[in-house]
PDB file of C-alpha atoms in Angstrom:
ATOM      1  CA  UNK A   1     -14.441 -35.548  -6.789  1.00  0.00           C
ATOM      2  CA  UNK A   2     -17.113 -32.857  -7.266  1.00  0.00           C
ATOM      3  CA  UNK A   3     -16.264 -29.975  -9.598  1.00  0.00           C
ATOM      4  CA  UNK A   4     -16.507 -27.480  -6.726  1.00  0.00           C
ATOM      5  CA  UNK A   5     -14.076 -29.460  -4.581  1.00  0.00           C
ATOM      6  CA  UNK A   6     -11.724 -29.856  -7.525  1.00  0.00           C
ATOM      7  CA  UNK A   7     -11.852 -26.152  -8.261  1.00  0.00           C
ATOM      8  CA  UNK A   8     -11.240 -25.050  -4.658  1.00  0.00           C
ATOM      9  CA  UNK A   9      -8.417 -27.537  -4.251  1.00  0.00           C
ATOM     10  CA  UNK A  10      -6.693 -26.350  -7.405  1.00  0.00           C
ATOM     11  CA  UNK A  11      -7.145 -22.567  -6.948  1.00  0.00           C
ATOM     12  CA  UNK A  12      -7.582 -21.555  -3.314  1.00  0.00           C
ATOM     13  CA  UNK A  13      -3.881 -21.579  -2.446  1.00  0.00           C
ATOM     14  CA  UNK A  14      -3.327 -18.692  -4.845  1.00  0.00           C
ATOM     15  CA  UNK A  15      -5.858 -16.324  -3.286  1.00  0.00           C
ATOM     16  CA  UNK A  16      -3.413 -14.310  -1.123  1.00  0.00           C
ATOM     17  CA  UNK A  17      -0.915 -13.754  -3.936  1.00  0.00           C
ATOM     18  CA  UNK A  18      -3.744 -12.704  -6.290  1.00  0.00           C
ATOM     19  CA  UNK A  19      -4.825 -10.111  -3.668  1.00  0.00           C
ATOM     20  CA  UNK A  20      -1.296  -8.715  -3.701  1.00  0.00           C
ATOM     21  CA  UNK A  21      -1.267  -8.711  -7.519  1.00  0.00           C
ATOM     22  CA  UNK A  22      -4.604  -6.909  -7.839  1.00  0.00           C
ATOM     23  CA  UNK A  23      -3.464  -4.453  -5.139  1.00  0.00           C
ATOM     24  CA  UNK A  24      -0.303  -3.601  -7.101  1.00  0.00           C
ATOM     25  CA  UNK A  25      -2.426  -3.043 -10.166  1.00  0.00           C
ATOM     26  CA  UNK A  26      -5.152  -0.851  -8.649  1.00  0.00           C
ATOM     27  CA  UNK A  27      -3.516   0.675  -5.553  1.00  0.00           C
ATOM     28  CA  UNK A  28      -6.567   0.005  -3.359  1.00  0.00           C
ATOM     29  CA  UNK A  29      -7.000  -2.814  -0.859  1.00  0.00           C
ATOM     30  CA  UNK A  30     -10.788  -2.479  -1.064  1.00  0.00           C
ATOM     31  CA  UNK A  31     -10.816  -2.742  -4.871  1.00  0.00           C
ATOM     32  CA  UNK A  32      -8.247  -5.587  -4.748  1.00  0.00           C
ATOM     33  CA  UNK A  33     -10.513  -7.657  -2.525  1.00  0.00           C
ATOM     34  CA  UNK A  34     -13.501  -7.056  -4.809  1.00  0.00           C
ATOM     35  CA  UNK A  35     -11.475  -7.925  -7.896  1.00  0.00           C
ATOM     36  CA  UNK A  36     -10.226 -11.204  -6.397  1.00  0.00           C
ATOM     37  CA  UNK A  37     -13.807 -12.167  -5.696  1.00  0.00           C
ATOM     38  CA  UNK A  38     -14.586 -11.425  -9.345  1.00  0.00           C
ATOM     39  CA  UNK A  39     -11.542 -13.384 -10.477  1.00  0.00           C
ATOM     40  CA  UNK A  40     -12.669 -16.498  -8.622  1.00  0.00           C
ATOM     41  CA  UNK A  41     -16.197 -16.138  -9.968  1.00  0.00           C
ATOM     42  CA  UNK A  42     -14.866 -15.874 -13.545  1.00  0.00           C
ATOM     43  CA  UNK A  43     -12.533 -18.796 -12.966  1.00  0.00           C
ATOM     44  CA  UNK A  44     -15.288 -20.952 -11.487  1.00  0.00           C
ATOM     45  CA  UNK A  45     -17.482 -20.302 -14.521  1.00  0.00           C
ATOM     46  CA  UNK A  46     -14.646 -21.173 -16.872  1.00  0.00           C
ATOM     47  CA  UNK A  47     -13.284 -24.144 -14.895  1.00  0.00           C
ATOM     48  CA  UNK A  48     -14.946 -26.835 -17.043  1.00  0.00           C
ATOM     49  CA  UNK A  49     -13.318 -25.317 -20.121  1.00  0.00           C
ATOM     50  CA  UNK A  50      -9.853 -25.090 -18.537  1.00  0.00           C
ATOM     51  CA  UNK A  51      -7.744 -27.499 -20.556  1.00  0.00           C
ATOM     52  CA  UNK A  52      -4.474 -27.229 -18.666  1.00  0.00           C
ATOM     53  CA  UNK A  53      -2.506 -25.749 -21.534  1.00  0.00           C
ATOM     54  CA  UNK A  54      -1.027 -23.386 -18.901  1.00  0.00           C
ATOM     55  CA  UNK A  55      -0.581 -23.903 -15.204  1.00  0.00           C
ATOM     56  CA  UNK A  56      -3.526 -23.040 -12.934  1.00  0.00           C
ATOM     57  CA  UNK A  57      -1.466 -20.180 -11.493  1.00  0.00           C
ATOM     58  CA  UNK A  58      -0.738 -18.663 -14.902  1.00  0.00           C
ATOM     59  CA  UNK A  59      -4.377 -19.062 -15.905  1.00  0.00           C
ATOM     60  CA  UNK A  60      -5.566 -17.281 -12.738  1.00  0.00           C
ATOM     61  CA  UNK A  61      -3.069 -14.471 -13.233  1.00  0.00           C
ATOM     62  CA  UNK A  62      -4.342 -14.012 -16.787  1.00  0.00           C
ATOM     63  CA  UNK A  63      -7.903 -13.688 -15.495  1.00  0.00           C
ATOM     64  CA  UNK A  64      -6.811 -11.398 -12.638  1.00  0.00           C
ATOM     65  CA  UNK A  65      -4.726  -9.100 -14.819  1.00  0.00           C
ATOM     66  CA  UNK A  66      -7.444  -8.662 -17.378  1.00  0.00           C
ATOM     67  CA  UNK A  67     -10.008  -8.032 -14.651  1.00  0.00           C
ATOM     68  CA  UNK A  68      -7.769  -5.282 -13.289  1.00  0.00           C
ATOM     69  CA  UNK A  69      -7.262  -3.724 -16.719  1.00  0.00           C
ATOM     70  CA  UNK A  70     -11.029  -3.677 -17.304  1.00  0.00           C
ATOM     71  CA  UNK A  71     -11.558  -2.029 -13.913  1.00  0.00           C
ATOM     72  CA  UNK A  72      -8.859   0.586 -14.534  1.00  0.00           C
ATOM     73  CA  UNK A  73     -10.623   1.719 -17.704  1.00  0.00           C
ATOM     74  CA  UNK A  74     -13.346   3.178 -15.539  1.00  0.00           C
ATOM     75  CA  UNK A  75     -11.368   4.407 -12.526  1.00  0.00           C
ATOM     76  CA  UNK A  76      -9.290   7.535 -11.906  1.00  0.00           C
ATOM     77  CA  UNK A  77      -5.676   7.440 -10.925  1.00  0.00           C
ATOM     78  CA  UNK A  78      -5.026   7.193  -7.196  1.00  0.00           C
ATOM     79  CA  UNK A  79      -2.818   9.668  -5.356  1.00  0.00           C
ATOM     80  CA  UNK A  80      -1.041  10.423  -2.157  1.00  0.00           C
ATOM     81  CA  UNK A  81      -0.855  14.108  -1.132  1.00  0.00           C
ATOM     82  CA  UNK A  82       2.727  14.561  -2.405  1.00  0.00           C
ATOM     83  CA  UNK A  83       1.409  13.824  -5.900  1.00  0.00           C
ATOM     84  CA  UNK A  84      -0.917  16.796  -5.846  1.00  0.00           C
ATOM     85  CA  UNK A  85       1.562  19.665  -5.634  1.00  0.00           C
ATOM     86  CA  UNK A  86       4.575  21.152  -3.868  1.00  0.00           C
ATOM     87  CA  UNK A  87       5.141  20.768  -0.114  1.00  0.00           C
ATOM     88  CA  UNK A  88       3.684  23.349   2.193  1.00  0.00           C
ATOM     89  CA  UNK A  89       5.973  26.065   3.584  1.00  0.00           C
ATOM     90  CA  UNK A  90       3.760  27.340   6.421  1.00  0.00           C
ATOM     91  CA  UNK A  91       3.091  24.704   9.098  1.00  0.00           C
ATOM     92  CA  UNK A  92       0.770  27.123  10.937  1.00  0.00           C
ATOM     93  CA  UNK A  93      -1.576  27.715   7.987  1.00  0.00           C
ATOM     94  CA  UNK A  94      -4.854  25.817   7.761  1.00  0.00           C
ATOM     95  CA  UNK A  95      -4.539  22.452   6.083  1.00  0.00           C
ATOM     96  CA  UNK A  96      -6.024  22.425   2.601  1.00  0.00           C
ATOM     97  CA  UNK A  97      -8.237  19.476   1.811  1.00  0.00           C
ATOM     98  CA  UNK A  98      -7.995  17.821  -1.572  1.00  0.00           C
ATOM     99  CA  UNK A  99     -10.774  18.199  -4.104  1.00  0.00           C
ATOM    100  CA  UNK A 100     -13.898  16.186  -3.474  1.00  0.00           C
ATOM    101  CA  UNK A 101     -13.701  12.857  -5.305  1.00  0.00           C
ATOM    102  CA  UNK A 102      -9.907  12.561  -5.141  1.00  0.00           C
ATOM    103  CA  UNK A 103      -8.987   8.881  -5.130  1.00  0.00           C
ATOM    104  CA  UNK A 104      -6.277   7.892  -2.689  1.00  0.00           C
ATOM    105  CA  UNK A 105      -3.821   5.024  -2.715  1.00  0.00           C
ATOM    106  CA  UNK A 106      -4.561   2.719   0.234  1.00  0.00           C
ATOM    107  CA  UNK A 107      -2.131   0.663   2.392  1.00  0.00           C
ATOM    108  CA  UNK A 108      -2.485  -3.098   2.600  1.00  0.00           C
ATOM    109  CA  UNK A 109      -1.993  -5.030   5.863  1.00  0.00           C
ATOM    110  CA  UNK A 110       0.779  -7.606   5.816  1.00  0.00           C
ATOM    111  CA  UNK A 111      -1.700 -10.134   7.194  1.00  0.00           C
ATOM    112  CA  UNK A 112      -3.573 -10.151   3.868  1.00  0.00           C
ATOM    113  CA  UNK A 113      -0.471 -11.218   1.952  1.00  0.00           C
ATOM    114  CA  UNK A 114       1.374 -14.497   1.984  1.00  0.00           C
ATOM    115  CA  UNK A 115       4.000 -14.167   4.815  1.00  0.00           C
ATOM    116  CA  UNK A 116       6.617 -15.721   2.564  1.00  0.00           C
ATOM    117  CA  UNK A 117       5.978 -13.034   0.010  1.00  0.00           C
ATOM    118  CA  UNK A 118       6.427 -10.280   2.586  1.00  0.00           C
ATOM    119  CA  UNK A 119       9.807 -11.698   3.578  1.00  0.00           C
ATOM    120  CA  UNK A 120      11.066 -12.469   0.075  1.00  0.00           C
ATOM    121  CA  UNK A 121       9.370  -9.697  -1.923  1.00  0.00           C
ATOM    122  CA  UNK A 122       9.082  -6.857   0.593  1.00  0.00           C
ATOM    123  CA  UNK A 123      10.281  -4.226  -1.846  1.00  0.00           C
ATOM    124  CA  UNK A 124       7.556  -5.235  -4.292  1.00  0.00           C
ATOM    125  CA  UNK A 125       4.848  -4.193  -1.880  1.00  0.00           C
ATOM    126  CA  UNK A 126       6.473  -0.987  -0.590  1.00  0.00           C
ATOM    127  CA  UNK A 127       4.082   1.929  -0.499  1.00  0.00           C
ATOM    128  CA  UNK A 128       6.542   3.960  -2.615  1.00  0.00           C
ATOM    129  CA  UNK A 129       6.310   1.402  -5.393  1.00  0.00           C
ATOM    130  CA  UNK A 130       2.505   1.245  -5.277  1.00  0.00           C
ATOM    131  CA  UNK A 131       2.449   5.044  -5.598  1.00  0.00           C
ATOM    132  CA  UNK A 132       4.958   4.987  -8.463  1.00  0.00           C
ATOM    133  CA  UNK A 133       2.917   2.349 -10.343  1.00  0.00           C
ATOM    134  CA  UNK A 134       0.061   4.845 -10.457  1.00  0.00           C
ATOM    135  CA  UNK A 135       2.101   6.932 -12.890  1.00  0.00           C
ATOM    136  CA  UNK A 136       2.097   4.127 -15.471  1.00  0.00           C
ATOM    137  CA  UNK A 137      -0.605   3.506 -18.043  1.00  0.00           C
ATOM    138  CA  UNK A 138      -2.503   0.334 -17.049  1.00  0.00           C
ATOM    139  CA  UNK A 139      -1.011  -1.890 -19.744  1.00  0.00           C
ATOM    140  CA  UNK A 140       2.573  -0.829 -18.909  1.00  0.00           C
ATOM    141  CA  UNK A 141       1.742  -1.374 -15.236  1.00  0.00           C
ATOM    142  CA  UNK A 142       0.545  -4.881 -15.981  1.00  0.00           C
ATOM    143  CA  UNK A 143       3.629  -5.730 -18.049  1.00  0.00           C
ATOM    144  CA  UNK A 144       6.011  -4.421 -15.391  1.00  0.00           C
ATOM    145  CA  UNK A 145       4.329  -6.277 -12.542  1.00  0.00           C
ATOM    146  CA  UNK A 146       4.051  -9.495 -14.446  1.00  0.00           C
ATOM    147  CA  UNK A 147       7.614  -9.420 -15.709  1.00  0.00           C
ATOM    148  CA  UNK A 148       9.577  -7.702 -12.889  1.00  0.00           C
ATOM    149  CA  UNK A 149       7.641  -8.713  -9.796  1.00  0.00           C
ATOM    150  CA  UNK A 150       6.158 -12.072 -10.763  1.00  0.00           C
ATOM    151  CA  UNK A 151       8.906 -13.182 -13.162  1.00  0.00           C
ATOM    152  CA  UNK A 152       6.598 -14.417 -15.919  1.00  0.00           C
ATOM    153  CA  UNK A 153       8.391 -14.748 -19.262  1.00  0.00           C
ATOM    154  CA  UNK A 154       7.791 -12.251 -22.072  1.00  0.00           C
ATOM    155  CA  UNK A 155       6.025 -14.968 -24.021  1.00  0.00           C
ATOM    156  CA  UNK A 156       3.711 -15.773 -21.102  1.00  0.00           C
ATOM    157  CA  UNK A 157       2.875 -12.080 -20.579  1.00  0.00           C
ATOM    158  CA  UNK A 158       2.263 -11.628 -24.315  1.00  0.00           C
ATOM    159  CA  UNK A 159      -0.230 -14.513 -24.219  1.00  0.00           C
ATOM    160  CA  UNK A 160      -1.957 -13.198 -21.087  1.00  0.00           C
ATOM    161  CA  UNK A 161      -2.441  -9.702 -22.517  1.00  0.00           C
ATOM    162  CA  UNK A 162      -2.879 -10.752 -26.140  1.00  0.00           C
ATOM    163  CA  UNK A 163       0.146  -8.773 -27.261  1.00  0.00           C
ATOM    164  CA  UNK A 164       3.191  -9.612 -29.330  1.00  0.00           C
ATOM    165  CA  UNK A 165       6.469 -10.345 -27.527  1.00  0.00           C
ATOM    166  CA  UNK A 166       8.090  -7.208 -29.034  1.00  0.00           C
ATOM    167  CA  UNK A 167       5.129  -5.140 -27.722  1.00  0.00           C
ATOM    168  CA  UNK A 168       5.669  -6.605 -24.210  1.00  0.00           C
ATOM    169  CA  UNK A 169       9.362  -5.758 -24.342  1.00  0.00           C
ATOM    170  CA  UNK A 170       8.656  -2.233 -25.520  1.00  0.00           C
ATOM    171  CA  UNK A 171       6.069  -1.647 -22.757  1.00  0.00           C
ATOM    172  CA  UNK A 172       8.492  -2.955 -20.175  1.00  0.00           C
ATOM    173  CA  UNK A 173      11.219  -0.615 -21.390  1.00  0.00           C
ATOM    174  CA  UNK A 174       8.935   2.437 -21.204  1.00  0.00           C
ATOM    175  CA  UNK A 175       7.686   1.445 -17.746  1.00  0.00           C
ATOM    176  CA  UNK A 176      11.228   1.024 -16.442  1.00  0.00           C
ATOM    177  CA  UNK A 177      12.174   4.456 -17.795  1.00  0.00           C
ATOM    178  CA  UNK A 178       9.221   6.127 -16.087  1.00  0.00           C
ATOM    179  CA  UNK A 179      10.000   4.512 -12.760  1.00  0.00           C
ATOM    180  CA  UNK A 180      13.682   5.434 -13.070  1.00  0.00           C
ATOM    181  CA  UNK A 181      12.713   9.079 -13.510  1.00  0.00           C
ATOM    182  CA  UNK A 182      10.496   8.915 -10.405  1.00  0.00           C
ATOM    183  CA  UNK A 183      13.179   7.185  -8.345  1.00  0.00           C
ATOM    184  CA  UNK A 184      15.707   9.834  -9.384  1.00  0.00           C
ATOM    185  CA  UNK A 185      13.756  12.311  -7.236  1.00  0.00           C
ATOM    186  CA  UNK A 186      13.939  10.087  -4.146  1.00  0.00           C
ATOM    187  CA  UNK A 187      17.042   9.549  -2.081  1.00  0.00           C
ATOM    188  CA  UNK A 188      18.044   5.920  -1.638  1.00  0.00           C
ATOM    189  CA  UNK A 189      17.703   5.023   1.989  1.00  0.00           C
ATOM    190  CA  UNK A 190      19.666   2.402   3.955  1.00  0.00           C
ATOM    191  CA  UNK A 191      17.315  -0.322   5.082  1.00  0.00           C
ATOM    192  CA  UNK A 192      17.320  -0.768   8.846  1.00  0.00           C
ATOM    193  CA  UNK A 193      17.509  -4.052  10.674  1.00  0.00           C
ATOM    194  CA  UNK A 194      14.191  -5.436  11.904  1.00  0.00           C
ATOM    195  CA  UNK A 195      15.247  -4.537  15.436  1.00  0.00           C
ATOM    196  CA  UNK A 196      15.963  -0.934  14.408  1.00  0.00           C
ATOM    197  CA  UNK A 197      12.635  -0.655  12.547  1.00  0.00           C
ATOM    198  CA  UNK A 198      10.840  -1.878  15.658  1.00  0.00           C
ATOM    199  CA  UNK A 199      12.755   0.617  17.824  1.00  0.00           C
ATOM    200  CA  UNK A 200      11.744   3.493  15.522  1.00  0.00           C
ATOM    201  CA  UNK A 201       8.109   2.449  15.486  1.00  0.00           C
ATOM    202  CA  UNK A 202       7.973   2.121  19.272  1.00  0.00           C
ATOM    203  CA  UNK A 203       9.474   5.586  19.671  1.00  0.00           C
ATOM    204  CA  UNK A 204       6.945   7.039  17.206  1.00  0.00           C
ATOM    205  CA  UNK A 205       4.038   5.440  19.083  1.00  0.00           C
ATOM    206  CA  UNK A 206       5.325   6.677  22.450  1.00  0.00           C
ATOM    207  CA  UNK A 207       5.938  10.199  21.179  1.00  0.00           C
ATOM    208  CA  UNK A 208       2.263  10.539  20.196  1.00  0.00           C
ATOM    209  CA  UNK A 209       0.911   8.916  23.332  1.00  0.00           C
ATOM    210  CA  UNK A 210       3.093  11.170  25.496  1.00  0.00           C
ATOM    211  CA  UNK A 211       2.601  14.220  23.271  1.00  0.00           C
ATOM    212  CA  UNK A 212       6.376  14.713  23.228  1.00  0.00           C
ATOM    213  CA  UNK A 213       7.752  16.605  20.233  1.00  0.00           C
ATOM    214  CA  UNK A 214      11.370  16.201  21.451  1.00  0.00           C
ATOM    215  CA  UNK A 215      10.930  12.418  21.607  1.00  0.00           C
ATOM    216  CA  UNK A 216       9.467  12.438  18.121  1.00  0.00           C
ATOM    217  CA  UNK A 217      12.141  14.648  16.614  1.00  0.00           C
ATOM    218  CA  UNK A 218      14.870  12.232  17.801  1.00  0.00           C
ATOM    219  CA  UNK A 219      13.633   9.551  15.451  1.00  0.00           C
ATOM    220  CA  UNK A 220      12.907  11.699  12.392  1.00  0.00           C
ATOM    221  CA  UNK A 221      15.397  12.332   9.605  1.00  0.00           C
ATOM    222  CA  UNK A 222      16.104  15.937   8.722  1.00  0.00           C
ATOM    223  CA  UNK A 223      14.412  15.378   5.357  1.00  0.00           C
ATOM    224  CA  UNK A 224      11.342  13.609   6.803  1.00  0.00           C
ATOM    225  CA  UNK A 225       8.170  13.835   4.681  1.00  0.00           C
ATOM    226  CA  UNK A 226       4.740  14.014   6.309  1.00  0.00           C
ATOM    227  CA  UNK A 227       1.589  13.584   4.250  1.00  0.00           C
ATOM    228  CA  UNK A 228      -1.989  12.939   5.425  1.00  0.00           C
ATOM    229  CA  UNK A 229      -5.035  12.045   3.380  1.00  0.00           C
ATOM    230  CA  UNK A 230      -7.525  13.589   2.712  1.00  0.00           C
ATOM    231  CA  UNK A 231      -5.407  16.776   2.772  1.00  0.00           C
ATOM    232  CA  UNK A 232      -3.435  17.987  -0.186  1.00  0.00           C
ATOM    233  CA  UNK A 233      -1.135  19.866   2.224  1.00  0.00           C
ATOM    234  CA  UNK A 234       2.094  17.996   2.986  1.00  0.00           C
ATOM    235  CA  UNK A 235       5.480  18.910   4.452  1.00  0.00           C
ATOM    236  CA  UNK A 236       9.092  18.031   3.863  1.00  0.00           C
ATOM    237  CA  UNK A 237      11.885  18.573   6.347  1.00  0.00           C
ATOM    238  CA  UNK A 238      11.998  19.125  10.088  1.00  0.00           C
ATOM    239  CA  UNK A 239      11.698  22.896   9.615  1.00  0.00           C
ATOM    240  CA  UNK A 240       8.015  22.484   8.699  1.00  0.00           C
ATOM    241  CA  UNK A 241       7.163  19.028   9.989  1.00  0.00           C
ATOM    242  CA  UNK A 242       8.049  19.660  13.618  1.00  0.00           C
ATOM    243  CA  UNK A 243       6.089  22.941  14.014  1.00  0.00           C
ATOM    244  CA  UNK A 244       3.094  21.235  12.433  1.00  0.00           C
ATOM    245  CA  UNK A 245       3.395  18.235  14.761  1.00  0.00           C
ATOM    246  CA  UNK A 246       3.739  20.515  17.816  1.00  0.00           C
ATOM    247  CA  UNK A 247       0.896  22.872  16.916  1.00  0.00           C
ATOM    248  CA  UNK A 248      -1.635  20.644  15.122  1.00  0.00           C
ATOM    249  CA  UNK A 249      -0.948  16.939  15.589  1.00  0.00           C
ATOM    250  CA  UNK A 250       0.529  15.822  18.909  1.00  0.00           C
ATOM    251  CA  UNK A 251      -2.053  17.454  21.139  1.00  0.00           C
ATOM    252  CA  UNK A 252      -1.881  16.764  24.856  1.00  0.00           C
ATOM    253  CA  UNK A 253      -0.695  13.618  26.681  1.00  0.00           C
ATOM    254  CA  UNK A 254      -3.376  10.997  26.441  1.00  0.00           C
ATOM    255  CA  UNK A 255      -5.017  12.411  23.327  1.00  0.00           C
ATOM    256  CA  UNK A 256      -3.765   9.510  21.196  1.00  0.00           C
ATOM    257  CA  UNK A 257      -3.981   5.755  21.534  1.00  0.00           C
ATOM    258  CA  UNK A 258      -1.491   4.095  19.189  1.00  0.00           C
ATOM    259  CA  UNK A 259      -1.356   0.435  18.174  1.00  0.00           C
ATOM    260  CA  UNK A 260       1.495  -1.138  16.248  1.00  0.00           C
ATOM    261  CA  UNK A 261       0.716  -2.603  12.864  1.00  0.00           C
ATOM    262  CA  UNK A 262       2.400  -3.703   9.636  1.00  0.00           C
ATOM    263  CA  UNK A 263       1.472  -2.522   6.168  1.00  0.00           C
ATOM    264  CA  UNK A 264       3.162  -2.976   2.800  1.00  0.00           C
ATOM    265  CA  UNK A 265       6.026  -4.775   4.475  1.00  0.00           C
ATOM    266  CA  UNK A 266       6.663  -1.624   6.569  1.00  0.00           C
ATOM    267  CA  UNK A 267       6.110  -0.527  10.199  1.00  0.00           C
ATOM    268  CA  UNK A 268       2.707   1.111  10.664  1.00  0.00           C
ATOM    269  CA  UNK A 269       0.444   2.449  13.372  1.00  0.00           C
ATOM    270  CA  UNK A 270      -3.260   2.469  13.967  1.00  0.00           C
ATOM    271  CA  UNK A 271      -4.017   5.887  15.514  1.00  0.00           C
ATOM    272  CA  UNK A 272      -7.023   6.531  17.717  1.00  0.00           C
ATOM    273  CA  UNK A 273      -7.951  10.050  18.858  1.00  0.00           C
ATOM    274  CA  UNK A 274      -9.682  10.797  22.125  1.00  0.00           C
ATOM    275  CA  UNK A 275     -13.046  12.511  21.832  1.00  0.00           C
ATOM    276  CA  UNK A 276     -14.537  14.972  24.295  1.00  0.00           C
ATOM    277  CA  UNK A 277     -16.368  12.021  25.854  1.00  0.00           C
ATOM    278  CA  UNK A 278     -13.045  10.314  26.520  1.00  0.00           C
ATOM    279  CA  UNK A 279     -13.575   7.639  23.869  1.00  0.00           C
ATOM    280  CA  UNK A 280     -10.736   6.701  21.539  1.00  0.00           C
ATOM    281  CA  UNK A 281     -12.145   6.673  17.993  1.00  0.00           C
ATOM    282  CA  UNK A 282     -10.360   5.356  14.914  1.00  0.00           C
ATOM    283  CA  UNK A 283      -8.482   8.197  13.149  1.00  0.00           C
ATOM    284  CA  UNK A 284      -6.102   6.711  10.586  1.00  0.00           C
ATOM    285  CA  UNK A 285      -3.394   4.279   9.621  1.00  0.00           C
ATOM    286  CA  UNK A 286       0.163   5.689   9.442  1.00  0.00           C
ATOM    287  CA  UNK A 287       2.701   3.896   7.311  1.00  0.00           C
ATOM    288  CA  UNK A 288       6.347   4.604   8.096  1.00  0.00           C
ATOM    289  CA  UNK A 289       9.232   4.498   5.646  1.00  0.00           C
ATOM    290  CA  UNK A 290      12.188   3.808   7.893  1.00  0.00           C
ATOM    291  CA  UNK A 291      15.940   3.993   7.351  1.00  0.00           C
ATOM    292  CA  UNK A 292      18.832   3.070   9.613  1.00  0.00           C
ATOM    293  CA  UNK A 293      19.171   6.765  10.600  1.00  0.00           C
ATOM    294  CA  UNK A 294      15.486   7.412  11.289  1.00  0.00           C
ATOM    295  CA  UNK A 295      11.983   7.739   9.878  1.00  0.00           C
ATOM    296  CA  UNK A 296      12.129   9.107   6.334  1.00  0.00           C
ATOM    297  CA  UNK A 297       8.398   9.400   5.520  1.00  0.00           C
ATOM    298  CA  UNK A 298       5.134   9.244   7.371  1.00  0.00           C
ATOM    299  CA  UNK A 299       2.019   8.666   5.273  1.00  0.00           C
ATOM    300  CA  UNK A 300      -1.175   8.948   7.262  1.00  0.00           C
ATOM    301  CA  UNK A 301      -4.324   7.530   5.698  1.00  0.00           C
ATOM    302  CA  UNK A 302      -7.107   9.364   7.492  1.00  0.00           C
ATOM    303  CA  UNK A 303      -9.738   6.749   6.736  1.00  0.00           C
ATOM    304  CA  UNK A 304     -11.384   4.979   9.716  1.00  0.00           C
ATOM    305  CA  UNK A 305     -12.836   2.544   7.167  1.00  0.00           C
ATOM    306  CA  UNK A 306      -9.406   0.908   6.898  1.00  0.00           C
ATOM    307  CA  UNK A 307      -9.457  -0.260  10.520  1.00  0.00           C
ATOM    308  CA  UNK A 308     -11.618  -3.377   9.943  1.00  0.00           C
ATOM    309  CA  UNK A 309      -9.326  -4.348   7.008  1.00  0.00           C
ATOM    310  CA  UNK A 310      -6.397  -4.265   9.459  1.00  0.00           C
ATOM    311  CA  UNK A 311      -8.325  -6.174  12.077  1.00  0.00           C
ATOM    312  CA  UNK A 312      -8.676  -3.234  14.471  1.00  0.00           C
ATOM    313  CA  UNK A 313     -11.908  -2.124  16.202  1.00  0.00           C
ATOM    314  CA  UNK A 314     -13.510   1.288  15.575  1.00  0.00           C
ATOM    315  CA  UNK A 315     -13.101   2.142  19.276  1.00  0.00           C
ATOM    316  CA  UNK A 316      -9.984   1.460  21.330  1.00  0.00           C
ATOM    317  CA  UNK A 317      -9.822   1.136  25.085  1.00  0.00           C
ATOM    318  CA  UNK A 318      -7.248   3.155  27.037  1.00  0.00           C
ATOM    319  CA  UNK A 319      -4.096   1.324  28.023  1.00  0.00           C
ATOM    320  CA  UNK A 320      -0.409   0.797  27.218  1.00  0.00           C
ATOM    321  CA  UNK A 321       0.681   0.656  23.607  1.00  0.00           C
ATOM    322  CA  UNK A 322       0.640  -2.905  22.236  1.00  0.00           C
ATOM    323  CA  UNK A 323       0.751  -4.694  18.927  1.00  0.00           C
ATOM    324  CA  UNK A 324      -2.674  -5.103  17.378  1.00  0.00           C
ATOM    325  CA  UNK A 325      -4.036  -7.955  15.200  1.00  0.00           C
ATOM    326  CA  UNK A 326      -1.886  -6.847  12.283  1.00  0.00           C
ATOM    327  CA  UNK A 327       1.065  -5.956  14.494  1.00  0.00           C
ATOM    328  CA  UNK A 328       4.313  -7.713  15.141  1.00  0.00           C
TER     329      UNK A 328
END
């Protein structure tokens, strides 16, 4: 068997899980894809020297983790708007854009991740976790992900990161403490059934396409959070969210074309806005955090560049709401 065939046969099955790993580490689907390409290039170059002292999977994760740590040395932390300051109290005031150069967390489409991982490890791809991981120093982030998400042993992680086992255990303890502090500020929500999650998403899509604030309010929790990149302005609670939706977001019936999607193991929507020429142009991807009693958080990523990643076109044709390529 040729070396190239041997390499592909031994490594290709791990590509999707390595994308998820790199995404957890860097918080960007674009960067994760680039890093996985780099990982496979490094692995290919080192394949002849691979002696099988560890499994191929462990060896690839070592390469991937260290590639991510190297990349993070030269990249700023990524944010969502709620990480930049307090919520807005005037829904009628102009939205304030974040500073130029602010790096945003990105969503990842479920289709890029192993379907079995989405089912079994959904909580480990949640947008809230990806945002929380940004608060950890890179090495603590790596230790936490390798130990808590991927279940590598302390000894394996120590070898991957060239640390002592006590150093790994200390890093994990500090990382857990930081995440516990962050989670203390977030109310625990009751996970909905899949049918309920679909019902909430459908109602959200319909409310925008019909420009119906009453329909939207029915599916929002009283403490709903709304945040939208690239703005630093965000809102918490119906008192501010609903006036903002009514005045600045919902528009008129037919202004929006909404397609169902899935991101980070959560319901999502690809939103297209109608232009003056009647064309529906890509606007942003909205990821919904849903609970049994309603939508708890809406994070809108106002980046049309995400649409090809999710398998959606830049222009949508008018028509009834339907699931898109990354939809259900």
